[in-house]
Amino acid sequence: MTDVDDTLTNVLRRRIIDGEFAPGTRLSEISLAEKLGVSRNTLREAFRVLSEQGLVEHVPNRGVSVASPTVADVVDIYRARRYVEPAALAAGSPLHPAVSAMRAAVEQGETSLEARDWRTLGTANMAFHDAIVALADSPRLERLFRDIAAELRLAFLEIDNPEALHAPFVTRNRALLETFLEQGGPAAATELQDYLVLSERTVLGAFTRLRH
Amino acid sequence: MTDVDDTLTNVLRRRIIDGEFAPGTRLSEISLAEKLGVSRNTLREAFRVLSEQGLVEHVPNRGVSVASPTVADVVDIYRARRYVEPAALAAGSPLHPAVSAMRAAVEQGETSLEARDWRTLGTANMAFHDAIVALADSPRLERLFRDIAAELRLAFLEIDNPEALHAPFVTRNRALLETFLEQGGPAAATELQDYLVLSERTVLGAFTRLRH
DNA sequence: TGGCACAAGTTGTTCAACAATAATAGCGGC
DNA sequence: GCCGCTATTATTGTTGAACAACTTGTGCCA
């Protein structure tokens, strides 16, 4: 759970996701390398993989900036989620190890909701869906979801109403987990479809309202 | 269609997929940089993105080698394909621009089969599935498939019987396209499910026979 | 044979430099 | 004042060299 991979790439990754650099911010090679205490070359190597992961946008001769997801990006992210998550849930076994991760995420979400700790709540919600994807036992699909989730968090960062964004889904996560355990994967999958449609609508609403 | 992006990354990518470096080959930074006429630093940057795409394997302090897919990798690749491709086909519209790409790929495949040009045939078959994924209009799913397809080609490279690998699917592609156009997406999707199961079995058979 | 120190080679990282490109400022003309 | 052009400045792209850190292979010695 705790990711203590201290490679430069992961450090940058975490800092970006944590909102240290706002989406759209230009990341100057010289100043950032200096601030991180590494050389330009190693920083550039890290930039290449972050760019490949979609966290950072690279324009030739103009450097990299923190990705700033557009409405089209959000739509595409949810499209990909609808392809992967419900199918993983439908075929998943209630005995799969990832189920305990789902349960842990639900409980963490409930705790965070009570504490009104929106950042932790957002992380917990994401962990819940990550566990759903893990049901598929597919490293490649997990990688896709990891990248997609990171991008989505960037979109979340631009919305300054985290409560509306995350709070409504705590009870839904709990309900979805129970459906999965008591009624099986296919029933949970259809419930997740609706869930994702609602989630997309929530995000897009806040998003377009923001870009007004 | 013709990819003439001459970035170092793409040059390397093409050469690896074309089998210039056999899977598992160690790619020495010094000698390869010299051979390509670039510096070690820029080569390393290219390595980072190829590694992120799964085409190349990076082990700290031991450099990179051309990825050599295992049986588990092939299984996972087909699992991911079964998640994405049938769903894209099921929801796809016969009026989508990608349909013409599907048709072109089918015809190219038939031509290559007649000419017994297995390499081109393999490319055409991949283009067919690429077009299926394109039906989904999702850049992220297309990216996933692009990476997956490249990995699969590496697996193909290790199998020295390309005819058995590619030829049987020319008529199946034609049939699948007709099912899609005449009976619609969902019917084609179930046909594609069986197709992929068969394809996986073909590859895995040749693969395990190879590793004996 | 088995273990150990040493040597050779490779990768990881840094630094300094310069070319190529993009952004900025200033200037002249209208 | 404002527009368009040129010159300056800043940033990225790439190179080459250097050295530390790590792996691997070799030969020595017990």
Short mmCIF file of C-alpha atoms (C1' of nucleotides) in Angstrom, two decimals:
data_model
loop_
_atom_site.label_atom_id
_atom_site.label_comp_id
_atom_site.label_asym_id
_atom_site.label_seq_id
_atom_site.Cartn_x
_atom_site.Cartn_y
_atom_site.Cartn_z
CA MET A 1 0.00 0.00 0.00
CA THR A 2 2.64 2.50 1.04
CA ASP A 3 4.67 3.32 -1.99
CA VAL A 4 8.17 4.10 -0.85
CA ASP A 5 9.86 3.78 -4.19
CA ASP A 6 12.12 6.75 -4.02
CA THR A 7 13.03 6.89 -7.66
CA LEU A 8 12.96 10.38 -9.02
CA THR A 9 10.04 9.44 -11.21
CA ASN A 10 7.92 8.38 -8.26
CA VAL A 11 8.86 11.39 -6.20
CA LEU A 12 7.75 13.66 -9.00
CA ARG A 13 4.67 11.56 -9.58
CA ARG A 14 3.57 11.84 -5.97
CA ARG A 15 4.24 15.55 -5.81
CA ILE A 16 2.24 16.20 -8.94
CA ILE A 17 -0.69 14.10 -7.78
CA ASP A 18 -0.58 15.80 -4.40
CA GLY A 19 -1.12 19.06 -6.17
CA GLU A 20 2.24 20.61 -5.43
CA PHE A 21 2.36 21.79 -9.01
CA ALA A 22 -0.96 22.97 -10.33
CA PRO A 23 -2.15 21.45 -13.59
CA GLY A 24 -0.80 23.40 -16.52
CA THR A 25 2.28 24.60 -14.64
CA ARG A 26 5.40 24.76 -16.76
CA LEU A 27 8.14 22.62 -15.29
CA SER A 28 11.40 24.28 -16.06
CA GLU A 29 14.24 21.82 -16.38
CA ILE A 30 16.87 24.07 -14.90
CA SER A 31 15.04 25.35 -11.87
CA LEU A 32 13.32 22.06 -11.06
CA ALA A 33 16.55 20.09 -11.40
CA GLU A 34 18.18 22.53 -9.04
CA LYS A 35 15.33 22.36 -6.56
CA LEU A 36 15.34 18.56 -6.59
CA GLY A 37 19.08 18.34 -6.39
CA VAL A 38 19.49 16.29 -9.54
CA SER A 39 20.97 16.99 -12.91
CA ARG A 40 19.01 18.05 -15.92
CA ASN A 41 19.66 14.75 -17.65
CA THR A 42 18.18 12.54 -14.95
CA LEU A 43 15.24 14.89 -14.61
CA ARG A 44 14.62 14.61 -18.33
CA GLU A 45 14.61 10.84 -18.09
CA ALA A 46 11.95 11.04 -15.41
CA PHE A 47 9.97 13.46 -17.57
CA ARG A 48 9.92 10.92 -20.40
CA VAL A 49 8.19 8.27 -18.34
CA LEU A 50 5.78 10.71 -16.72
CA SER A 51 4.92 11.95 -20.17
CA GLU A 52 4.29 8.40 -21.30
CA GLN A 53 2.00 7.96 -18.32
CA GLY A 54 0.04 11.04 -19.25
CA LEU A 55 0.84 12.95 -16.08
CA VAL A 56 2.88 15.52 -17.86
CA GLU A 57 2.65 17.01 -21.29
CA HIS A 58 5.71 17.32 -23.45
CA VAL A 59 5.86 19.77 -26.33
CA PRO A 60 9.06 19.67 -28.38
CA ASN A 61 11.31 22.65 -27.77
CA ARG A 62 8.86 24.00 -25.25
CA GLY A 63 9.39 21.67 -22.39
CA VAL A 64 6.94 19.90 -20.16
CA SER A 65 4.01 21.08 -18.12
CA VAL A 66 1.77 19.31 -15.68
CA ALA A 67 -1.09 17.79 -17.63
CA SER A 68 -4.34 19.68 -17.45
CA PRO A 69 -7.11 17.28 -18.42
CA THR A 70 -9.74 18.66 -20.75
CA VAL A 71 -13.39 17.68 -20.82
CA ALA A 72 -12.53 15.31 -23.65
CA ASP A 73 -9.92 13.68 -21.44
CA VAL A 74 -12.37 13.18 -18.61
CA VAL A 75 -14.89 11.68 -21.01
CA ASP A 76 -12.29 9.33 -22.39
CA ILE A 77 -11.08 8.33 -18.94
CA TYR A 78 -14.61 7.36 -17.95
CA ARG A 79 -15.12 5.53 -21.20
CA ALA A 80 -12.04 3.44 -20.49
CA ARG A 81 -13.20 2.88 -16.92
CA ARG A 82 -16.57 1.62 -18.15
CA TYR A 83 -14.80 -0.83 -20.41
CA VAL A 84 -12.62 -2.25 -17.70
CA GLU A 85 -14.12 -1.94 -14.24
CA PRO A 86 -17.56 -3.52 -14.67
CA ALA A 87 -16.09 -6.41 -16.64
CA ALA A 88 -13.49 -7.02 -13.95
CA LEU A 89 -16.17 -6.99 -11.31
CA ALA A 90 -18.48 -9.25 -13.31
CA ALA A 91 -15.82 -11.92 -13.71
CA GLY A 92 -14.27 -11.45 -10.28
CA SER A 93 -14.40 -14.00 -7.51
CA PRO A 94 -15.55 -13.04 -3.99
CA LEU A 95 -12.63 -15.09 -2.72
CA HIS A 96 -10.07 -13.01 -4.56
CA PRO A 97 -7.46 -11.34 -2.34
CA ALA A 98 -8.38 -7.98 -3.81
CA VAL A 99 -11.73 -8.21 -2.05
CA SER A 100 -10.09 -7.48 1.27
CA ALA A 101 -8.48 -4.44 -0.33
CA MET A 102 -11.94 -3.37 -1.49
CA ARG A 103 -13.24 -3.75 2.05
CA ALA A 104 -10.32 -1.86 3.53
CA ALA A 105 -10.86 0.97 1.06
CA VAL A 106 -14.53 1.19 1.93
CA GLU A 107 -13.76 1.41 5.63
CA GLN A 108 -11.02 3.93 5.09
CA GLY A 109 -13.47 5.98 3.09
CA GLU A 110 -16.03 5.92 5.88
CA THR A 111 -13.43 6.98 8.42
CA SER A 112 -12.22 9.81 6.21
CA LEU A 113 -15.75 10.97 5.55
CA GLU A 114 -16.40 11.24 9.27
CA ALA A 115 -13.16 13.16 9.72
CA ARG A 116 -14.06 15.30 6.73
CA ASP A 117 -10.59 14.61 5.34
CA TRP A 118 -11.31 14.96 1.66
CA ARG A 119 -7.85 14.24 0.40
CA THR A 120 -7.71 10.91 2.19
CA LEU A 121 -11.24 10.21 1.09
CA GLY A 122 -10.28 10.75 -2.54
CA THR A 123 -7.38 8.37 -2.12
CA ALA A 124 -9.60 5.77 -0.50
CA ASN A 125 -12.18 5.98 -3.26
CA MET A 126 -9.48 5.50 -5.85
CA ALA A 127 -8.08 2.55 -3.90
CA PHE A 128 -11.52 0.98 -4.01
CA HIS A 129 -11.62 1.09 -7.78
CA ASP A 130 -8.03 0.01 -8.00
CA ALA A 131 -8.99 -3.09 -6.04
CA ILE A 132 -11.85 -3.74 -8.44
CA VAL A 133 -9.45 -3.69 -11.36
CA ALA A 134 -7.11 -5.94 -9.40
CA LEU A 135 -9.85 -8.59 -9.49
CA ALA A 136 -8.95 -9.12 -13.13
CA ASP A 137 -5.41 -10.24 -12.23
CA SER A 138 -4.09 -8.41 -15.23
CA PRO A 139 -0.91 -6.37 -14.81
CA ARG A 140 -1.60 -4.55 -18.06
CA LEU A 141 -5.09 -3.50 -17.12
CA GLU A 142 -3.81 -2.44 -13.71
CA ARG A 143 -1.20 -0.31 -15.36
CA LEU A 144 -3.81 1.30 -17.57
CA PHE A 145 -5.93 2.05 -14.54
CA ARG A 146 -3.02 3.41 -12.56
CA ASP A 147 -2.28 5.92 -15.30
CA ILE A 148 -5.91 6.79 -15.79
CA ALA A 149 -6.48 7.26 -12.07
CA ALA A 150 -3.51 9.59 -11.84
CA GLU A 151 -4.87 11.69 -14.67
CA LEU A 152 -8.26 11.80 -13.05
CA ARG A 153 -6.73 13.06 -9.84
CA LEU A 154 -5.28 15.92 -11.81
CA ALA A 155 -8.77 16.78 -12.96
CA PHE A 156 -9.98 16.59 -9.38
CA LEU A 157 -7.28 19.00 -8.33
CA GLU A 158 -8.79 21.69 -10.45
CA ILE A 159 -12.17 21.30 -8.83
CA ASP A 160 -12.22 23.06 -5.50
CA ASN A 161 -15.21 21.27 -4.08
CA PRO A 162 -13.78 17.94 -3.00
CA GLU A 163 -16.67 17.15 -0.69
CA ALA A 164 -19.25 17.09 -3.48
CA LEU A 165 -16.78 15.11 -5.56
CA HIS A 166 -16.01 12.31 -3.15
CA ALA A 167 -18.49 12.19 -0.29
CA PRO A 168 -21.52 10.80 -2.19
CA PHE A 169 -19.63 7.70 -3.20
CA VAL A 170 -18.76 6.37 0.23
CA THR A 171 -22.17 4.80 0.75
CA ARG A 172 -22.22 3.67 -2.87
CA ASN A 173 -18.92 1.89 -2.42
CA ARG A 174 -20.28 0.09 0.63
CA ALA A 175 -23.44 -0.86 -1.26
CA LEU A 176 -21.49 -2.03 -4.29
CA LEU A 177 -19.27 -4.23 -2.16
CA GLU A 178 -22.30 -5.83 -0.52
CA THR A 179 -24.00 -6.42 -3.84
CA PHE A 180 -20.86 -8.08 -5.10
CA LEU A 181 -20.56 -10.37 -2.09
CA GLU A 182 -24.22 -11.24 -1.75
CA GLN A 183 -25.53 -11.20 -5.29
CA GLY A 184 -22.37 -11.89 -7.28
CA GLY A 185 -20.30 -10.20 -9.92
CA PRO A 186 -22.77 -9.61 -12.75
CA ALA A 187 -25.28 -7.88 -10.48
CA ALA A 188 -22.52 -5.69 -9.07
CA ALA A 189 -21.29 -4.93 -12.58
CA THR A 190 -24.58 -3.37 -13.66
CA GLU A 191 -24.69 -1.38 -10.45
CA LEU A 192 -21.17 -0.16 -11.17
CA GLN A 193 -22.21 0.94 -14.65
CA ASP A 194 -24.76 3.32 -13.16
CA TYR A 195 -22.27 4.35 -10.52
CA LEU A 196 -19.72 5.33 -13.13
CA VAL A 197 -22.27 7.23 -15.19
CA LEU A 198 -23.20 9.21 -12.11
CA SER A 199 -19.58 9.78 -11.18
CA GLU A 200 -18.76 11.01 -14.65
CA ARG A 201 -21.71 13.37 -14.55
CA THR A 202 -20.58 14.71 -11.19
CA VAL A 203 -17.07 15.36 -12.37
CA LEU A 204 -18.09 16.81 -15.72
CA GLY A 205 -20.63 19.06 -14.05
CA ALA A 206 -18.13 20.56 -11.68
CA PHE A 207 -15.60 20.67 -14.47
CA THR A 208 -17.58 22.59 -17.05
CA ARG A 209 -18.92 24.83 -14.34
CA LEU A 210 -15.32 25.60 -13.53
CA ARG A 211 -14.24 26.35 -17.08
CA HIS A 212 -17.61 28.16 -17.26
CA MET B 1 -0.80 4.56 -41.77
CA THR B 2 2.86 5.10 -42.60
CA ASP B 3 4.61 6.09 -39.46
CA VAL B 4 7.40 8.39 -40.40
CA ASP B 5 7.99 9.88 -36.98
CA ASP B 6 11.73 9.81 -36.91
CA THR B 7 12.21 10.35 -33.24
CA LEU B 8 14.83 8.10 -31.81
CA THR B 9 12.17 6.33 -29.80
CA ASN B 10 10.19 5.41 -32.90
CA VAL B 11 13.22 4.32 -34.83
CA LEU B 12 14.18 1.97 -32.04
CA ARG B 13 10.60 0.84 -31.68
CA ARG B 14 10.31 -0.10 -35.33
CA ARG B 15 13.65 -1.87 -35.36
CA ILE B 16 12.74 -3.92 -32.32
CA ILE B 17 9.34 -4.86 -33.69
CA ASP B 18 10.90 -5.76 -37.01
CA GLY B 19 13.05 -8.26 -35.20
CA GLU B 20 16.36 -6.56 -35.73
CA PHE B 21 17.20 -7.30 -32.12
CA ALA B 22 15.99 -10.67 -30.97
CA PRO B 23 13.89 -10.74 -27.80
CA GLY B 24 16.10 -10.99 -24.77
CA THR B 25 19.02 -9.28 -26.45
CA ARG B 26 20.94 -7.01 -24.17
CA LEU B 27 21.06 -3.49 -25.54
CA SER B 28 24.37 -2.02 -24.54
CA GLU B 29 24.20 1.72 -24.12
CA ILE B 30 27.66 2.39 -25.40
CA SER B 31 27.68 0.25 -28.50
CA LEU B 32 24.08 0.99 -29.47
CA ALA B 33 24.55 4.73 -29.01
CA GLU B 34 27.58 4.54 -31.22
CA LYS B 35 25.77 2.49 -33.85
CA LEU B 36 22.82 4.89 -33.91
CA GLY B 37 25.01 7.94 -33.92
CA VAL B 38 23.50 9.46 -30.81
CA SER B 39 24.81 10.07 -27.36
CA ARG B 40 24.27 7.79 -24.42
CA ASN B 41 22.02 10.33 -22.73
CA THR B 42 19.52 10.64 -25.54
CA LEU B 43 19.52 6.89 -26.00
CA ARG B 44 18.71 6.47 -22.33
CA GLU B 45 15.77 8.84 -22.65
CA ALA B 46 14.41 6.71 -25.47
CA PHE B 47 14.94 3.60 -23.36
CA ARG B 48 12.76 5.05 -20.63
CA VAL B 49 9.73 5.41 -22.84
CA LEU B 50 10.23 2.05 -24.52
CA SER B 51 10.49 0.50 -21.09
CA GLU B 52 7.26 2.20 -20.08
CA GLN B 53 5.64 0.75 -23.19
CA GLY B 54 6.82 -2.74 -22.28
CA LEU B 55 8.96 -3.19 -25.36
CA VAL B 56 12.15 -3.24 -23.41
CA GLU B 57 12.99 -4.44 -19.96
CA HIS B 58 15.00 -2.31 -17.64
CA VAL B 59 16.85 -3.79 -14.67
CA PRO B 60 18.66 -1.28 -12.46
CA ASN B 61 22.39 -1.38 -12.85
CA ARG B 62 22.07 -4.07 -15.46
CA GLY B 63 20.73 -2.12 -18.36
CA VAL B 64 17.95 -2.86 -20.78
CA SER B 65 17.18 -5.83 -22.95
CA VAL B 66 14.54 -6.42 -25.57
CA ALA B 67 11.47 -7.76 -23.82
CA SER B 68 10.98 -11.47 -24.11
CA PRO B 69 7.32 -12.20 -23.36
CA THR B 70 6.66 -15.16 -21.13
CA VAL B 71 3.64 -17.43 -21.27
CA ALA B 72 2.16 -15.36 -18.46
CA ASP B 73 2.62 -12.24 -20.56
CA VAL B 74 0.84 -13.78 -23.53
CA VAL B 75 -2.00 -14.90 -21.31
CA ASP B 76 -2.31 -11.42 -19.86
CA ILE B 77 -2.17 -9.78 -23.25
CA TYR B 78 -5.06 -11.90 -24.47
CA ARG B 79 -6.97 -11.27 -21.28
CA ALA B 80 -6.68 -7.54 -21.89
CA ARG B 81 -7.66 -8.00 -25.53
CA ARG B 82 -10.79 -9.89 -24.52
CA TYR B 83 -11.74 -7.04 -22.23
CA VAL B 84 -11.35 -4.39 -24.85
CA GLU B 85 -11.86 -5.66 -28.37
CA PRO B 86 -15.25 -7.39 -28.17
CA ALA B 87 -16.71 -4.50 -26.20
CA ALA B 88 -15.43 -2.02 -28.77
CA LEU B 89 -16.93 -4.08 -31.54
CA ALA B 90 -20.23 -4.52 -29.72
CA ALA B 91 -20.69 -0.80 -29.25
CA GLY B 92 -19.19 0.20 -32.60
CA SER B 93 -21.12 1.74 -35.42
CA PRO B 94 -20.90 0.34 -38.97
CA LEU B 95 -20.63 3.93 -40.14
CA HIS B 96 -17.53 4.61 -38.11
CA PRO B 97 -14.50 5.67 -40.15
CA ALA B 98 -12.50 2.82 -38.65
CA VAL B 99 -14.65 0.38 -40.59
CA SER B 100 -12.88 1.32 -43.79
CA ALA B 101 -9.60 0.65 -42.03
CA MET B 102 -10.95 -2.76 -41.05
CA ARG B 103 -11.87 -3.46 -44.64
CA ALA B 104 -8.51 -2.29 -45.91
CA ALA B 105 -6.74 -4.53 -43.41
CA VAL B 106 -8.80 -7.53 -44.47
CA GLU B 107 -7.96 -6.95 -48.11
CA GLN B 108 -4.30 -6.37 -47.37
CA GLY B 109 -4.31 -9.63 -45.45
CA GLU B 110 -5.81 -11.52 -48.36
CA THR B 111 -3.23 -10.08 -50.73
CA SER B 112 -0.37 -10.93 -48.39
CA LEU B 113 -1.67 -14.45 -47.91
CA GLU B 114 -1.67 -15.02 -51.64
CA ALA B 115 1.87 -13.67 -51.88
CA ARG B 116 2.86 -15.76 -48.88
CA ASP B 117 4.35 -12.65 -47.33
CA TRP B 118 3.99 -13.53 -43.68
CA ARG B 119 5.49 -10.41 -42.27
CA THR B 120 3.06 -8.17 -44.11
CA LEU B 121 0.29 -10.55 -43.22
CA GLY B 122 1.10 -10.23 -39.55
CA THR B 123 1.05 -6.47 -39.86
CA ALA B 124 -2.28 -6.55 -41.66
CA ASN B 125 -3.86 -8.77 -39.03
CA MET B 126 -2.71 -6.41 -36.32
CA ALA B 127 -4.04 -3.45 -38.27
CA PHE B 128 -7.40 -5.18 -38.38
CA HIS B 129 -7.58 -5.42 -34.62
CA ASP B 130 -6.21 -1.96 -34.25
CA ALA B 131 -9.12 -0.73 -36.32
CA ILE B 132 -11.55 -2.63 -34.10
CA VAL B 133 -10.19 -0.85 -31.06
CA ALA B 134 -10.39 2.42 -32.94
CA LEU B 135 -14.16 1.92 -33.06
CA ALA B 136 -14.22 2.86 -29.40
CA ASP B 137 -12.86 6.35 -30.14
CA SER B 138 -10.77 6.18 -27.02
CA PRO B 139 -7.19 7.41 -27.22
CA ARG B 140 -6.36 5.67 -23.97
CA LEU B 141 -7.64 2.31 -25.08
CA GLU B 142 -5.85 2.75 -28.37
CA ARG B 143 -2.64 3.42 -26.55
CA LEU B 144 -3.11 0.32 -24.44
CA PHE B 145 -3.67 -1.72 -27.55
CA ARG B 146 -0.71 -0.24 -29.34
CA ASP B 147 1.57 -1.28 -26.49
CA ILE B 148 -0.01 -4.68 -26.17
CA ALA B 149 0.21 -5.32 -29.90
CA ALA B 150 3.88 -4.43 -29.91
CA GLU B 151 4.54 -6.88 -27.11
CA LEU B 152 2.61 -9.55 -28.92
CA ARG B 153 4.72 -9.05 -32.00
CA LEU B 154 7.76 -9.74 -29.89
CA ALA B 155 6.20 -13.04 -28.89
CA PHE B 156 5.49 -13.77 -32.55
CA LEU B 157 9.11 -13.12 -33.40
CA GLU B 158 10.19 -16.03 -31.28
CA ILE B 159 7.86 -18.39 -33.09
CA ASP B 160 9.40 -19.43 -36.38
CA ASN B 161 6.24 -20.65 -38.00
CA PRO B 162 4.54 -17.43 -39.09
CA GLU B 163 2.26 -19.15 -41.58
CA ALA B 164 0.48 -21.21 -38.92
CA LEU B 165 0.35 -18.11 -36.78
CA HIS B 166 -1.24 -15.70 -39.20
CA ALA B 167 -2.74 -17.49 -42.19
CA PRO B 168 -5.78 -19.06 -40.48
CA PHE B 169 -7.11 -15.69 -39.44
CA VAL B 170 -7.44 -14.09 -42.86
CA THR B 171 -10.75 -15.79 -43.59
CA ARG B 172 -11.84 -15.20 -40.02
CA ASN B 173 -11.19 -11.51 -40.33
CA ARG B 174 -13.28 -11.38 -43.50
CA ALA B 175 -16.07 -13.30 -41.80
CA LEU B 176 -15.96 -11.13 -38.71
CA LEU B 177 -16.20 -7.97 -40.75
CA GLU B 178 -19.22 -9.31 -42.60
CA THR B 179 -20.91 -10.37 -39.39
CA PHE B 180 -20.35 -6.92 -38.01
CA LEU B 181 -21.78 -5.18 -41.06
CA GLU B 182 -24.71 -7.51 -41.61
CA GLN B 183 -25.69 -8.64 -38.14
CA GLY B 184 -24.39 -5.79 -36.02
CA GLY B 185 -21.91 -5.29 -33.22
CA PRO B 186 -23.13 -7.66 -30.52
CA ALA B 187 -23.20 -10.65 -32.87
CA ALA B 188 -19.71 -9.79 -34.07
CA ALA B 189 -18.55 -9.40 -30.49
CA THR B 190 -19.41 -12.97 -29.53
CA GLU B 191 -17.75 -14.21 -32.70
CA LEU B 192 -14.65 -12.21 -31.77
CA GLN B 193 -14.62 -13.81 -28.33
CA ASP B 194 -14.22 -17.25 -29.88
CA TYR B 195 -11.74 -15.86 -32.36
CA LEU B 196 -9.55 -14.53 -29.59
CA VAL B 197 -9.72 -17.75 -27.63
CA LEU B 198 -8.59 -19.64 -30.71
CA SER B 199 -5.87 -17.12 -31.42
CA GLU B 200 -4.58 -17.35 -27.88
CA ARG B 201 -4.54 -21.11 -28.08
CA THR B 202 -2.62 -20.97 -31.34
CA VAL B 203 0.00 -18.65 -29.96
CA LEU B 204 0.32 -20.43 -26.64
CA GLY B 205 0.62 -23.79 -28.39
CA ALA B 206 3.46 -22.68 -30.59
CA PHE B 207 4.95 -20.85 -27.67
CA THR B 208 5.11 -23.65 -25.16
CA ARG B 209 6.19 -26.04 -27.89
CA LEU B 210 9.05 -23.66 -28.50
CA ARG B 211 10.13 -23.38 -24.89
CA HIS B 212 9.53 -27.17 -24.86
"C1'" DT C 1 36.54 -27.49 -5.14
"C1'" DG C 2 35.15 -23.46 -2.80
"C1'" DG C 3 35.63 -18.96 -1.36
"C1'" DC C 4 37.77 -14.33 -1.90
"C1'" DA C 5 39.98 -10.34 -3.51
"C1'" DC C 6 40.92 -8.01 -7.61
"C1'" DA C 7 40.16 -6.33 -12.30
"C1'" DA C 8 37.34 -5.07 -16.13
"C1'" DG C 9 33.21 -3.58 -17.95
"C1'" DT C 10 28.61 -1.39 -17.61
"C1'" DT C 11 25.34 1.51 -15.83
"C1'" DG C 12 23.88 5.79 -13.04
"C1'" DT C 13 24.65 10.47 -12.62
"C1'" DT C 14 26.77 14.80 -13.01
"C1'" DC C 15 28.75 18.72 -15.34
"C1'" DA C 16 29.86 21.92 -18.98
"C1'" DA C 17 29.24 23.29 -23.42
"C1'" DC C 18 26.93 24.50 -27.66
"C1'" DA C 19 23.27 24.35 -31.35
"C1'" DA C 20 18.45 24.88 -32.29
"C1'" DT C 21 14.26 26.70 -31.20
"C1'" DA C 22 10.86 29.75 -28.87
"C1'" DA C 23 9.69 33.85 -26.23
"C1'" DT C 24 10.68 38.65 -25.35
"C1'" DA C 25 12.09 43.34 -25.93
"C1'" DG C 26 13.10 47.13 -28.50
"C1'" DC C 27 12.89 49.97 -32.49
"C1'" DG C 28 11.53 52.15 -36.62
"C1'" DG C 29 7.82 53.33 -39.66
"C1'" DC C 30 3.20 54.50 -40.36
"C1'" DG D 1 -0.54 54.93 -30.43
"C1'" DC D 2 0.12 50.67 -32.88
"C1'" DC D 3 1.88 47.34 -36.05
"C1'" DG D 4 5.58 44.59 -37.91
"C1'" DC D 5 10.36 43.45 -38.02
"C1'" DT D 6 14.80 42.49 -35.95
"C1'" DA D 7 17.85 41.51 -32.16
"C1'" DT D 8 18.32 39.74 -27.70
"C1'" DT D 9 17.44 36.49 -24.24
"C1'" DA D 10 15.99 32.22 -22.27
"C1'" DT D 11 14.96 27.40 -22.70
"C1'" DT D 12 15.26 23.06 -24.61
"C1'" DG D 13 17.87 19.33 -27.33
"C1'" DT D 14 22.01 17.00 -27.66
"C1'" DT D 15 26.69 15.95 -27.05
"C1'" DG D 16 31.04 14.44 -24.81
"C1'" DA D 17 33.68 13.54 -20.91
"C1'" DA D 18 34.21 12.31 -16.36
"C1'" DC D 19 33.61 9.60 -12.25
"C1'" DA D 20 31.05 6.84 -8.71
"C1'" DA D 21 28.39 2.66 -8.00
"C1'" DC D 22 27.43 -1.67 -9.17
"C1'" DT D 23 27.99 -6.51 -11.73
"C1'" DT D 24 30.45 -9.85 -13.58
"C1'" DG D 25 34.36 -12.52 -14.63
"C1'" DT D 26 39.10 -14.09 -13.42
"C1'" DG D 27 42.61 -15.97 -11.07
"C1'" DC D 28 44.69 -16.79 -6.69
"C1'" DC D 29 44.94 -19.21 -2.48
"C1'" DA D 30 43.67 -22.28 0.96
#
